[in-house]
mmCIF file of C-alpha atoms and ligand atoms in Angstrom:
data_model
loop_
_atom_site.group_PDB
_atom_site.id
_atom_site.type_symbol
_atom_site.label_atom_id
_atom_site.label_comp_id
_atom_site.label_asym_id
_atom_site.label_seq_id
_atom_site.Cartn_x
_atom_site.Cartn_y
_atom_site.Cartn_z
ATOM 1 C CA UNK A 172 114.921 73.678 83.208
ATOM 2 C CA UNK A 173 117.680 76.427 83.638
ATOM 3 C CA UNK A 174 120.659 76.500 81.477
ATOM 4 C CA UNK A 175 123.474 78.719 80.822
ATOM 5 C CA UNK A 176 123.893 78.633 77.061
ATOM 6 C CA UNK A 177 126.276 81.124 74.591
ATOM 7 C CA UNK A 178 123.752 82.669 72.366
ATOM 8 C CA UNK A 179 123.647 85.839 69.830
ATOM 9 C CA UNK A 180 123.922 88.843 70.811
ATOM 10 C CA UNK A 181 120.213 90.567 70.557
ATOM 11 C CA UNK A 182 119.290 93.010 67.956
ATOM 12 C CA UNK A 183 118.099 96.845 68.668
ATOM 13 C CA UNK A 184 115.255 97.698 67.760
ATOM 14 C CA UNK A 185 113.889 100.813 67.583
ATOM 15 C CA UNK A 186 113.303 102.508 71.103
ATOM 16 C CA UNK A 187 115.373 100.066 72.268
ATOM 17 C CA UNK A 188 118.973 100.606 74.113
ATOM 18 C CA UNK A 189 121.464 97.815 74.181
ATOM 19 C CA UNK A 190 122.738 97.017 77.941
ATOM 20 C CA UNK A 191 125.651 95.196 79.255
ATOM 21 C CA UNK A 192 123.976 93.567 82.024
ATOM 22 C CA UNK A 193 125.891 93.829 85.229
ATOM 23 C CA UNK A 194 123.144 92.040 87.955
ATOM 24 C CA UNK A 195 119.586 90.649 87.458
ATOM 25 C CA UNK A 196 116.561 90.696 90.267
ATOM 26 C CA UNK A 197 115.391 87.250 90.841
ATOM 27 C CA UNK A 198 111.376 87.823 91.122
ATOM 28 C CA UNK A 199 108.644 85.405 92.015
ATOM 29 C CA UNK A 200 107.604 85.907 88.195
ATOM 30 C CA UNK A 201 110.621 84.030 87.187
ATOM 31 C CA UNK A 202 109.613 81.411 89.596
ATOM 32 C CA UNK A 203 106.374 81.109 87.680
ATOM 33 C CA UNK A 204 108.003 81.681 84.373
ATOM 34 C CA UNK A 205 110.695 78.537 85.163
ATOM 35 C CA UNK A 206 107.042 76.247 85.515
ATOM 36 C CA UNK A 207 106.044 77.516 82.890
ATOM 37 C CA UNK A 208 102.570 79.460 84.437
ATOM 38 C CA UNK A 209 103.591 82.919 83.787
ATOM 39 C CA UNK A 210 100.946 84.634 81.927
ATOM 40 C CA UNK A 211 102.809 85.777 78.502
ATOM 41 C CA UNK A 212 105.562 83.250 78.835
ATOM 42 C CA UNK A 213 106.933 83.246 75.426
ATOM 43 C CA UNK A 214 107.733 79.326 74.294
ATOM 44 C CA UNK A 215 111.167 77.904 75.402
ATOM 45 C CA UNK A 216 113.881 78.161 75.320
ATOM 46 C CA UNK A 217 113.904 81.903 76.418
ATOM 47 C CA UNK A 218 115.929 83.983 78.390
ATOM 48 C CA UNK A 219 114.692 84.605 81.884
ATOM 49 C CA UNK A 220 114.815 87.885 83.853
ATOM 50 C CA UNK A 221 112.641 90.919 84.031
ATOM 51 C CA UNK A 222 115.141 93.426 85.983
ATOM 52 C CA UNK A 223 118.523 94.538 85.674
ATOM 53 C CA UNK A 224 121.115 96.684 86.385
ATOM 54 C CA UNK A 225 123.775 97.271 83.858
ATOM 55 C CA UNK A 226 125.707 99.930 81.491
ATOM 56 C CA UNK A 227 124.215 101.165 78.575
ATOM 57 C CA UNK A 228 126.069 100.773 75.085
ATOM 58 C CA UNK A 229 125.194 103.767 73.769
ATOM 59 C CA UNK A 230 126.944 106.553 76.636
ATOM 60 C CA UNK A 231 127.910 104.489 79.539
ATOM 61 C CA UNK A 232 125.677 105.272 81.807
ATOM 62 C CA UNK A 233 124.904 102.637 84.790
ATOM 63 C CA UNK A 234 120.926 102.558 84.883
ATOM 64 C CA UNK A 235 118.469 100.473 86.119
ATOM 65 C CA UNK A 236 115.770 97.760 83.790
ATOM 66 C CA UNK A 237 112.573 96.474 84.008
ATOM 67 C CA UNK A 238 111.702 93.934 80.958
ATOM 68 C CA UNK A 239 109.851 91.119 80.366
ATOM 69 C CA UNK A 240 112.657 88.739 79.691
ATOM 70 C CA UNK A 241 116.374 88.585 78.764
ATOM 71 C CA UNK A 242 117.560 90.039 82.013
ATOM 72 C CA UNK A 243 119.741 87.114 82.748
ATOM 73 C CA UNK A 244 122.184 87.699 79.882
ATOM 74 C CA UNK A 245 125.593 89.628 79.468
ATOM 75 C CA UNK A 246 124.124 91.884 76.998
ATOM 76 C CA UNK A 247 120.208 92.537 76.518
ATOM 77 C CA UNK A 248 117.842 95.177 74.831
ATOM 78 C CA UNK A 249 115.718 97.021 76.841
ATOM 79 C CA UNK A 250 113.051 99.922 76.103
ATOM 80 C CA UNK A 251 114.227 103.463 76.320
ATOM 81 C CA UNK A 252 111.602 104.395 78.564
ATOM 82 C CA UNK A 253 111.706 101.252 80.716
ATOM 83 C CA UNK A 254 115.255 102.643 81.919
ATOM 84 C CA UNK A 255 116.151 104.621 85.029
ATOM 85 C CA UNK A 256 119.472 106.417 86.358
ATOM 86 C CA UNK A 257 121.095 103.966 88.948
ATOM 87 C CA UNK A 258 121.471 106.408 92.151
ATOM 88 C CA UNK A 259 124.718 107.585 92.917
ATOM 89 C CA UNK A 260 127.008 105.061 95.418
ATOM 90 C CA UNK A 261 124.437 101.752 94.960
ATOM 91 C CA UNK A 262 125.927 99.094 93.723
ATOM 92 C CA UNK A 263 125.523 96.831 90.481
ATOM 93 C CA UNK A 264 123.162 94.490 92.957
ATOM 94 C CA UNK A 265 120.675 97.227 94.508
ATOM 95 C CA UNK A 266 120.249 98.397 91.014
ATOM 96 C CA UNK A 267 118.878 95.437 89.992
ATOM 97 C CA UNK A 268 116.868 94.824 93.229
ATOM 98 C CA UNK A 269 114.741 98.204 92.750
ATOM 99 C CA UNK A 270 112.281 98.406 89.718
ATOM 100 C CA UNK A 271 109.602 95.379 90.392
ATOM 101 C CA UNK A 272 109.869 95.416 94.115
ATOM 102 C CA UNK A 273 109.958 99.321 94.265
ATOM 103 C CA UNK A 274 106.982 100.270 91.384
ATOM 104 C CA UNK A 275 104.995 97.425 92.489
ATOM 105 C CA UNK A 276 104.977 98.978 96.603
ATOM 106 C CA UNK A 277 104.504 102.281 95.229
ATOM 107 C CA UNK A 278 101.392 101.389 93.108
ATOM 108 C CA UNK A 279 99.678 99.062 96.202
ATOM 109 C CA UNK A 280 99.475 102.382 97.826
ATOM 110 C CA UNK A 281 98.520 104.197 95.120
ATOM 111 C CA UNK A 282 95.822 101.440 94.626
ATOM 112 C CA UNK A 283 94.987 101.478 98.129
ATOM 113 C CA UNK A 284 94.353 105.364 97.927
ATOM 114 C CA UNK A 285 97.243 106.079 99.911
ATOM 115 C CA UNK A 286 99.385 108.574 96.987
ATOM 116 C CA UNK A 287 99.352 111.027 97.090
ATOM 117 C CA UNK A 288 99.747 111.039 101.207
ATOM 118 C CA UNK A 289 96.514 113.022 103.029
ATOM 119 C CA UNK A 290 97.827 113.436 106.208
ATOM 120 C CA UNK A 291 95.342 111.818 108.870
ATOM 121 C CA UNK A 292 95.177 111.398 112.862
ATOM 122 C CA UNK A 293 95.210 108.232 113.322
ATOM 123 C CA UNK A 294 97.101 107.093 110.487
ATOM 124 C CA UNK A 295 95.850 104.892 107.992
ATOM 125 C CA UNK A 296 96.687 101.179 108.519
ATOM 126 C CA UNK A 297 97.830 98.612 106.032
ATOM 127 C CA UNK A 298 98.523 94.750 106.418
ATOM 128 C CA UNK A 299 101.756 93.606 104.760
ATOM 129 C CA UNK A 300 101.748 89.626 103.594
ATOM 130 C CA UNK A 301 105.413 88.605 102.881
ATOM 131 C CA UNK A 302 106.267 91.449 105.076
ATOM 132 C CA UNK A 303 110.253 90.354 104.634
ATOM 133 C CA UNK A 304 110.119 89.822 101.227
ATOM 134 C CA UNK A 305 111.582 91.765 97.899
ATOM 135 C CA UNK A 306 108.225 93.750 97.788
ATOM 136 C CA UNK A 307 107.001 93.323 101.017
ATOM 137 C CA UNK A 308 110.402 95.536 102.399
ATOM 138 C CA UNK A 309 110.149 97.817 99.770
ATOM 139 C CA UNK A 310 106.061 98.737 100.974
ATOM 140 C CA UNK A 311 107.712 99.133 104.953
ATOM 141 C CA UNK A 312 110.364 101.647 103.385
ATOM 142 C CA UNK A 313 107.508 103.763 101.516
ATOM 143 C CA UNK A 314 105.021 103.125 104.396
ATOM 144 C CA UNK A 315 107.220 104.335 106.335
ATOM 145 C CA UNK A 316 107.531 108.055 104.463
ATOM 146 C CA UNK A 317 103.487 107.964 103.900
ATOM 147 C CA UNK A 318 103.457 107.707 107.583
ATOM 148 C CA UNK A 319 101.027 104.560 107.568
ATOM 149 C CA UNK A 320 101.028 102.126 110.718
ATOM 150 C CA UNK A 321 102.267 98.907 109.232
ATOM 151 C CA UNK A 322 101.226 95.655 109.884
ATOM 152 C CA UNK A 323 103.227 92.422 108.638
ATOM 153 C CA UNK A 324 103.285 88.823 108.247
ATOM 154 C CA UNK A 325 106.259 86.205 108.126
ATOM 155 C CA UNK A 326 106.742 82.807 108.556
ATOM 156 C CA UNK A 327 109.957 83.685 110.819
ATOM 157 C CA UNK A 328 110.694 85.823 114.028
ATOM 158 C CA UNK A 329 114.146 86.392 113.109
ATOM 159 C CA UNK A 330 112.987 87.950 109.587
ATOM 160 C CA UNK A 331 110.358 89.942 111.446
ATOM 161 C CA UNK A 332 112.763 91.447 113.667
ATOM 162 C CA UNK A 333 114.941 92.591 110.723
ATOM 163 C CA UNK A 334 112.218 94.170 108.947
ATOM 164 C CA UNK A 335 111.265 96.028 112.058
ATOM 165 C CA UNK A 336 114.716 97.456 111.861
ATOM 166 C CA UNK A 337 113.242 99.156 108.588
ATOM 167 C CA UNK A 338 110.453 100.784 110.363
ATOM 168 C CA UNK A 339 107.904 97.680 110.587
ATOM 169 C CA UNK A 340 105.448 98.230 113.749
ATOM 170 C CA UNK A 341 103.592 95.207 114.310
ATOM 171 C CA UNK A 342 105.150 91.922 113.217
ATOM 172 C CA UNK A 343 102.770 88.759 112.485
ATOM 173 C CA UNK A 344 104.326 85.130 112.538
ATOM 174 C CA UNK A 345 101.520 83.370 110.657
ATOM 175 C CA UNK A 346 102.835 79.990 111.816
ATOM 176 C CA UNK A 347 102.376 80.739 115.399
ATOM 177 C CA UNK A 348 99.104 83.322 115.115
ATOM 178 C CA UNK A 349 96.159 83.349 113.051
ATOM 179 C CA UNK A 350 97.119 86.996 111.360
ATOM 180 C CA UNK A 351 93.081 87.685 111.006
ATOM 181 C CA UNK A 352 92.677 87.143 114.770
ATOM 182 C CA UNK A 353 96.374 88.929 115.201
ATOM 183 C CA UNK A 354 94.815 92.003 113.544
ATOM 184 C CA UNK A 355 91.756 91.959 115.299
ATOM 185 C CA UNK A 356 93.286 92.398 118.291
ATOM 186 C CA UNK A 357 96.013 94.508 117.417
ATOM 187 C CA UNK A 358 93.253 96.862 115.905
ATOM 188 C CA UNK A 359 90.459 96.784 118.689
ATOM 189 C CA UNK A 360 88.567 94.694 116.430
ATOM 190 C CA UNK A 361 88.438 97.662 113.947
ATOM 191 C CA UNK A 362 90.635 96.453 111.085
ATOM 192 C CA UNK A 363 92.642 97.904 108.378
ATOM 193 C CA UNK A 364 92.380 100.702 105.763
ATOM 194 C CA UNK A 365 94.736 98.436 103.043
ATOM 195 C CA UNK A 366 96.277 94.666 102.861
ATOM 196 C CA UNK A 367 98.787 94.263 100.405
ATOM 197 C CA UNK A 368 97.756 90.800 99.221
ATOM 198 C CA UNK A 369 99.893 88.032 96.970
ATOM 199 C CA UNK A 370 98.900 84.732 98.503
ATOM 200 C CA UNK A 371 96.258 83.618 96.754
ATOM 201 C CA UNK A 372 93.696 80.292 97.996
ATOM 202 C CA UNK A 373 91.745 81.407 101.044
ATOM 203 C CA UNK A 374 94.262 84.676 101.895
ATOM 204 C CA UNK A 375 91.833 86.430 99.952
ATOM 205 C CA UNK A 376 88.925 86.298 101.543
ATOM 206 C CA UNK A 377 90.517 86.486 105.095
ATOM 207 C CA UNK A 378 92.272 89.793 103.974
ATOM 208 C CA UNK A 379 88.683 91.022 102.641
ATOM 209 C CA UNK A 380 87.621 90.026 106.651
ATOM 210 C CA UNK A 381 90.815 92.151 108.049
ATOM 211 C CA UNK A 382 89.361 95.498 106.881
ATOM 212 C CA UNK A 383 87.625 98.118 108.856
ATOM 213 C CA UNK A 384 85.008 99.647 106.491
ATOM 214 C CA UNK A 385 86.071 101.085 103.303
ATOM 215 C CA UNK A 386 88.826 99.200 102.917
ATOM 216 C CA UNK A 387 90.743 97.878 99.999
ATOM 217 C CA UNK A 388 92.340 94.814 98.924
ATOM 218 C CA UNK A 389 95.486 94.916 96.669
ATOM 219 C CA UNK A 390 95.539 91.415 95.109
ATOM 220 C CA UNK A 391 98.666 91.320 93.154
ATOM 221 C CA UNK A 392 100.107 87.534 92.811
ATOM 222 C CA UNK A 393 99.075 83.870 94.587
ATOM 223 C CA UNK A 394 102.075 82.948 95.812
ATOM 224 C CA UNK A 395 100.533 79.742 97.255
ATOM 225 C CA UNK A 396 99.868 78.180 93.710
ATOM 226 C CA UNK A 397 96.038 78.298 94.959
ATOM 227 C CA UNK A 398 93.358 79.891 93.066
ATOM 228 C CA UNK A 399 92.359 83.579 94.848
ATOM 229 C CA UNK A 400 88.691 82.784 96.673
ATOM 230 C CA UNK A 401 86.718 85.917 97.078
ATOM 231 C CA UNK A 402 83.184 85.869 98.384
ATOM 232 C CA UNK A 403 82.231 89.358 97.312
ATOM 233 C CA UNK A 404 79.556 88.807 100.031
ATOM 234 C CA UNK A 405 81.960 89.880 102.147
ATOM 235 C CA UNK A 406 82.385 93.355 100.811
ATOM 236 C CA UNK A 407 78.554 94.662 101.128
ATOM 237 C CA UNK A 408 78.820 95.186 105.093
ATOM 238 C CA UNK A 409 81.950 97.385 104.970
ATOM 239 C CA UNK A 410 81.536 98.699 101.437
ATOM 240 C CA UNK A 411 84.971 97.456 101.198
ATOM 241 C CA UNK A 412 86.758 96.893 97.579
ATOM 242 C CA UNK A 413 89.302 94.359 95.889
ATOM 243 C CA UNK A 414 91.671 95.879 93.410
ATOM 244 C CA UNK A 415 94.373 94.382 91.077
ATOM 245 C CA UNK A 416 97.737 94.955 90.410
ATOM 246 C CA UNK A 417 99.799 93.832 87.528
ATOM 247 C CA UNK A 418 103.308 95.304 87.163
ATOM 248 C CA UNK A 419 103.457 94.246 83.884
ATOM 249 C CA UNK A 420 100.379 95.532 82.359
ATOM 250 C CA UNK A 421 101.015 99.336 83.794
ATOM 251 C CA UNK A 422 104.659 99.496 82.575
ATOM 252 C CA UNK A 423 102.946 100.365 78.985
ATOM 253 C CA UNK A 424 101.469 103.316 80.919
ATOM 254 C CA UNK A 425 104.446 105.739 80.330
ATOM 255 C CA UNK A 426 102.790 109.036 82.321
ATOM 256 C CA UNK A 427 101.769 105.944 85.259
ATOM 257 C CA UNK A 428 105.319 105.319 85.462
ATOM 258 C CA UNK A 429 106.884 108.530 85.189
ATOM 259 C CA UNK A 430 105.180 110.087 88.091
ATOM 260 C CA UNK A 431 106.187 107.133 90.208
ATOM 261 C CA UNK A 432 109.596 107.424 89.095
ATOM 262 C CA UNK A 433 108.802 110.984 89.513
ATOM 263 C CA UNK A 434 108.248 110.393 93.330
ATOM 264 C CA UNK A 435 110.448 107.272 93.759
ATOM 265 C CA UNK A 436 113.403 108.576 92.694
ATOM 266 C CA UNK A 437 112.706 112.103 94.547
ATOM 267 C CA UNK A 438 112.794 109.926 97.850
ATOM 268 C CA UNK A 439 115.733 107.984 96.735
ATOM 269 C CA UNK A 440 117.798 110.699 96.235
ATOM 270 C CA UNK A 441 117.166 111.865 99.779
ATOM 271 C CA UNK A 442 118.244 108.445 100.740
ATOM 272 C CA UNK A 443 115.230 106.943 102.153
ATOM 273 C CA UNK A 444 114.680 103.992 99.938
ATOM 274 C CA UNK A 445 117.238 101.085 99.278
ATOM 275 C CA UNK A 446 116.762 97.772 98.473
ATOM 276 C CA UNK A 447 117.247 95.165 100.783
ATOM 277 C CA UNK A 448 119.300 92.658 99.095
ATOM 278 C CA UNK A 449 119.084 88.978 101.414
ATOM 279 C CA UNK A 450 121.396 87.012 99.292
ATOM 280 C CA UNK A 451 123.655 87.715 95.430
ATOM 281 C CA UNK A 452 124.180 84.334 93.864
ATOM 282 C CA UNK A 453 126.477 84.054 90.356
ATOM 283 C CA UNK A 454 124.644 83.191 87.367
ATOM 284 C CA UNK A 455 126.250 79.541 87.358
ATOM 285 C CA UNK A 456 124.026 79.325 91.128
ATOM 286 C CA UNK A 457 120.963 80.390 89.667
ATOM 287 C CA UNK A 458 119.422 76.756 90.374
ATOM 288 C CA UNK A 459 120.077 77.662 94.183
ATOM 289 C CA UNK A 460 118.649 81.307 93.149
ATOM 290 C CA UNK A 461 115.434 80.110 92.254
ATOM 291 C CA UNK A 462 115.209 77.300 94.744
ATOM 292 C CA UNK A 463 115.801 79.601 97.701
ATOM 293 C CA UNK A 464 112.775 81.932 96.564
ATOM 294 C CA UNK A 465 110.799 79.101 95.550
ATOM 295 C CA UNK A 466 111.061 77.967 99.757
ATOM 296 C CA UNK A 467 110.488 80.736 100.472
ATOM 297 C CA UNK A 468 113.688 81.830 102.843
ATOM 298 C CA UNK A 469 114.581 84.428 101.048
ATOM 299 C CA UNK A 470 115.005 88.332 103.254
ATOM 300 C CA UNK A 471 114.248 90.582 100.803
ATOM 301 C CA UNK A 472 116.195 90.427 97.538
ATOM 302 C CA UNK A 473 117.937 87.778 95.766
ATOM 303 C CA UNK A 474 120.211 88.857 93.262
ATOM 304 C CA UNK A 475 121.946 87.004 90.353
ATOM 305 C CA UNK A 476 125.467 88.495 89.781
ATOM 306 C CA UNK A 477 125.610 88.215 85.852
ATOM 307 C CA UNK A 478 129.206 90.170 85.474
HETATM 308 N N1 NAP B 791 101.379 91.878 90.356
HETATM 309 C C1 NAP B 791 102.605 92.326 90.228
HETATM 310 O O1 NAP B 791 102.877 93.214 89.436
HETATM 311 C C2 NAP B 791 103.686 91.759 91.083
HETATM 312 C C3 NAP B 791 104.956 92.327 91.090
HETATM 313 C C4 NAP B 791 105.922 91.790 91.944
HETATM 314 C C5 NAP B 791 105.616 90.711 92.742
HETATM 315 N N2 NAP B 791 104.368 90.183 92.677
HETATM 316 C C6 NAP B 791 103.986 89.060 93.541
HETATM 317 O O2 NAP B 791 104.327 89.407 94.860
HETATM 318 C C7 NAP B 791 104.688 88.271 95.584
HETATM 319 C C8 NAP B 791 106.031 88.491 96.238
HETATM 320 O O3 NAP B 791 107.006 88.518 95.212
HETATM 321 P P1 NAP B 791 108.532 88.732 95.550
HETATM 322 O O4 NAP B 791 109.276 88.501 94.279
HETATM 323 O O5 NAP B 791 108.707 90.004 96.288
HETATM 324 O O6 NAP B 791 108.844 87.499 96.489
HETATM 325 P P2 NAP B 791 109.250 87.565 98.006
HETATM 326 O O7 NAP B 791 108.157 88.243 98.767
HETATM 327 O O8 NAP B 791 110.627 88.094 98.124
HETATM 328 O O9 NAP B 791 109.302 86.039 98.378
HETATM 329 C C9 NAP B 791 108.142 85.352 98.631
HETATM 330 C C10 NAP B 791 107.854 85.319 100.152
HETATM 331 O O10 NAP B 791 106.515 84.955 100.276
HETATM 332 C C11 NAP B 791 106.346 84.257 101.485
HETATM 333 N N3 NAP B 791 105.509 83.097 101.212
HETATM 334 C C12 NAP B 791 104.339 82.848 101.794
HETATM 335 N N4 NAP B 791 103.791 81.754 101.302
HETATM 336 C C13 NAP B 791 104.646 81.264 100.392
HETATM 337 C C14 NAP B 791 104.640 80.117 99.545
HETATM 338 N N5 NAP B 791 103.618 79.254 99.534
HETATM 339 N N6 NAP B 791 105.727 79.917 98.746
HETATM 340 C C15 NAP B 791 106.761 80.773 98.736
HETATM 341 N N7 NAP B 791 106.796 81.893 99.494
HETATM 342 C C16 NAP B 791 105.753 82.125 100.323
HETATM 343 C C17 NAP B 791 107.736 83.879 101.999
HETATM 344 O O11 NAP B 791 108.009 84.709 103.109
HETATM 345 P P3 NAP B 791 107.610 84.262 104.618
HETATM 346 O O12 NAP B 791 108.222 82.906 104.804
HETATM 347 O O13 NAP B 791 108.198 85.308 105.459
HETATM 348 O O14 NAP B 791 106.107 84.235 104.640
HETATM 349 C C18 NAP B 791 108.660 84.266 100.865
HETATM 350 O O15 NAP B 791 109.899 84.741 101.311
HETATM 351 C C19 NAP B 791 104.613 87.091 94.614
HETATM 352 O O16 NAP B 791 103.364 86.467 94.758
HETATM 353 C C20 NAP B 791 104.721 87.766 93.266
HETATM 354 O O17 NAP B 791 104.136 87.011 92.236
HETATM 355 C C21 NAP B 791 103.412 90.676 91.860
#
């Protein structure tokens, strides 16, 4: 159940920066969190939210979060090191829409062997799932500055166009295409070097069948609510590989994330990443927040407006 409830203000602890919270990023982990599967998932009542955008106490300065929880409240604590300079002319909203969707995109390709770039004729080809999604728009917008050929799936032609707009090459509506078959054809039968993968149930072992040999698998969520199937017979023929992903687990890795902030904010401040924000609700609409994720027509981001 969500609730909007007046509650203490947090302590500081040490490392810790105290934030007036401006905007939150609504995240599929909150989704998961609300039913109460989230690996971690304190006991309720908690405060939900793992990204943020909001001033710090201490000097002022606009920056943007990543935490574990608490992002949905006027004033939160986050880790020093967890805490990145908003750019210059984004708002409150695409603050909050960058760290998850950004950090995860950048570490599928670093997963999928793709960072740093290595330059190759033809380029290296990677299958998208939730193509129009918070992460899946934020992989196009780096794919797009690796140079990779991009493949994507979506339930809807109208999101597909949009994300083409981005620099998507080859859309996939899953409801009117098989996307195995789709990339098949679309690759000569050949395949592709990477699928970004975070549907869980049988999506596993059909993205294991749409590499070409050598390829990887980035499993990083089941957004299905199935149980990931892998027949790791599968991978023997092509010598192909299944890798994880878990946000979470590599924030602790402070030299991890400082090279990709290293790199992500390098290509932010030449203004070729920004977050694609679908819809900002007010924290009193969060209900509507999470429902809209939760059936899945979301574009992109959805934002909760906290102040
Ligand atoms: N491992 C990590 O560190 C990490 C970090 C961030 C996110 N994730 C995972 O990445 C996935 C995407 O997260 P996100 O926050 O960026 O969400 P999102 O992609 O913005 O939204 C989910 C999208 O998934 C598609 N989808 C396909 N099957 C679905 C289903 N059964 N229910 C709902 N949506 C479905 C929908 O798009 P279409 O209708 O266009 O198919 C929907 O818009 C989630 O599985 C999440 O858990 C993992």
């Amino acid at each position: 159940m969500l609730e909007i409830l007046d509650v203490p203000d947090p302590a500081v602890g040490p490392g810790q920066e105290l934030m007036r919270v401006e905007a939150g990023g609504l995240n599929f982990a909150d989704l998961m969190t609300a039913r109460g599967g989230y690996p971690g998932t304190p006991k309720p009542p908690l405060i939900a939210g793992r990204e943020f955008c909001g001033i710090k106490e201490s000097d002022g300065q606009r920056v943007m979060g990543y935490a574990q929880w608490a992002a949905f409240a006027e004033r939160t604590v986050a880790r020093t090191e967890l805490l990145w300079p908003a750019p210059n002319g984004w708002s409150a909203e695409e603050g909050a829409a960058f760290p998850v969707n950004y950090f995860t995109a950048y570490f599928a390709y670093w997963k999928a062997g793709l960072i740093p770039s290595n330059p190759s004729n033809p380029p290296p080809r990677v299958l998208i799932h939730a193509v129009a999604g918070g992460v899946g728009t934020a992989a196009v917008q780096i794919g797009k500055l690796l140079g990779v050929e991009m493949y994507g799936t979506s339930s809807s032609e109208e999101k597909l166009a949009r994300v083409k707009e981005l620099g998507l090459q080859h859309g996939i509506n899953y409801k009117q295409r098989d996307y195995e078959e789709a990339i098949h054809d679309l690759t000569q039968g050949e395949g592709v070097d990477a699928v970004f993968e975070m549907l869980g149930g049988e999506h596993t072992n059909k993205s294991v069948r749409c590499l070409r040999d050598f390829g990887r698998v980035i499993v990083y969520g089941s957004a299905t609510g199935e149980k990931p199937l892998l027949d790791t017979r599968l991978l023997y023929a092509k010598g192909a590989s299944v890798h994880g992903l878990w946000l979470t687990y590599l924030s602790a890795n402070r030299e991890l994330m400082s090279s990709a902030w290293r790199q992500l904010s390098a290509w932010t401040a030449q203004g070729h990443l920004r977050p694609v924000i679908g819809r900002v609700f007010p924290l009193e609409q969060a209900q509507e927040a999470y429902r809209l994720l939760a059936e899945g027509n979301n574009f992109g981001k959805v934002v909760l407006k906290i102040r």
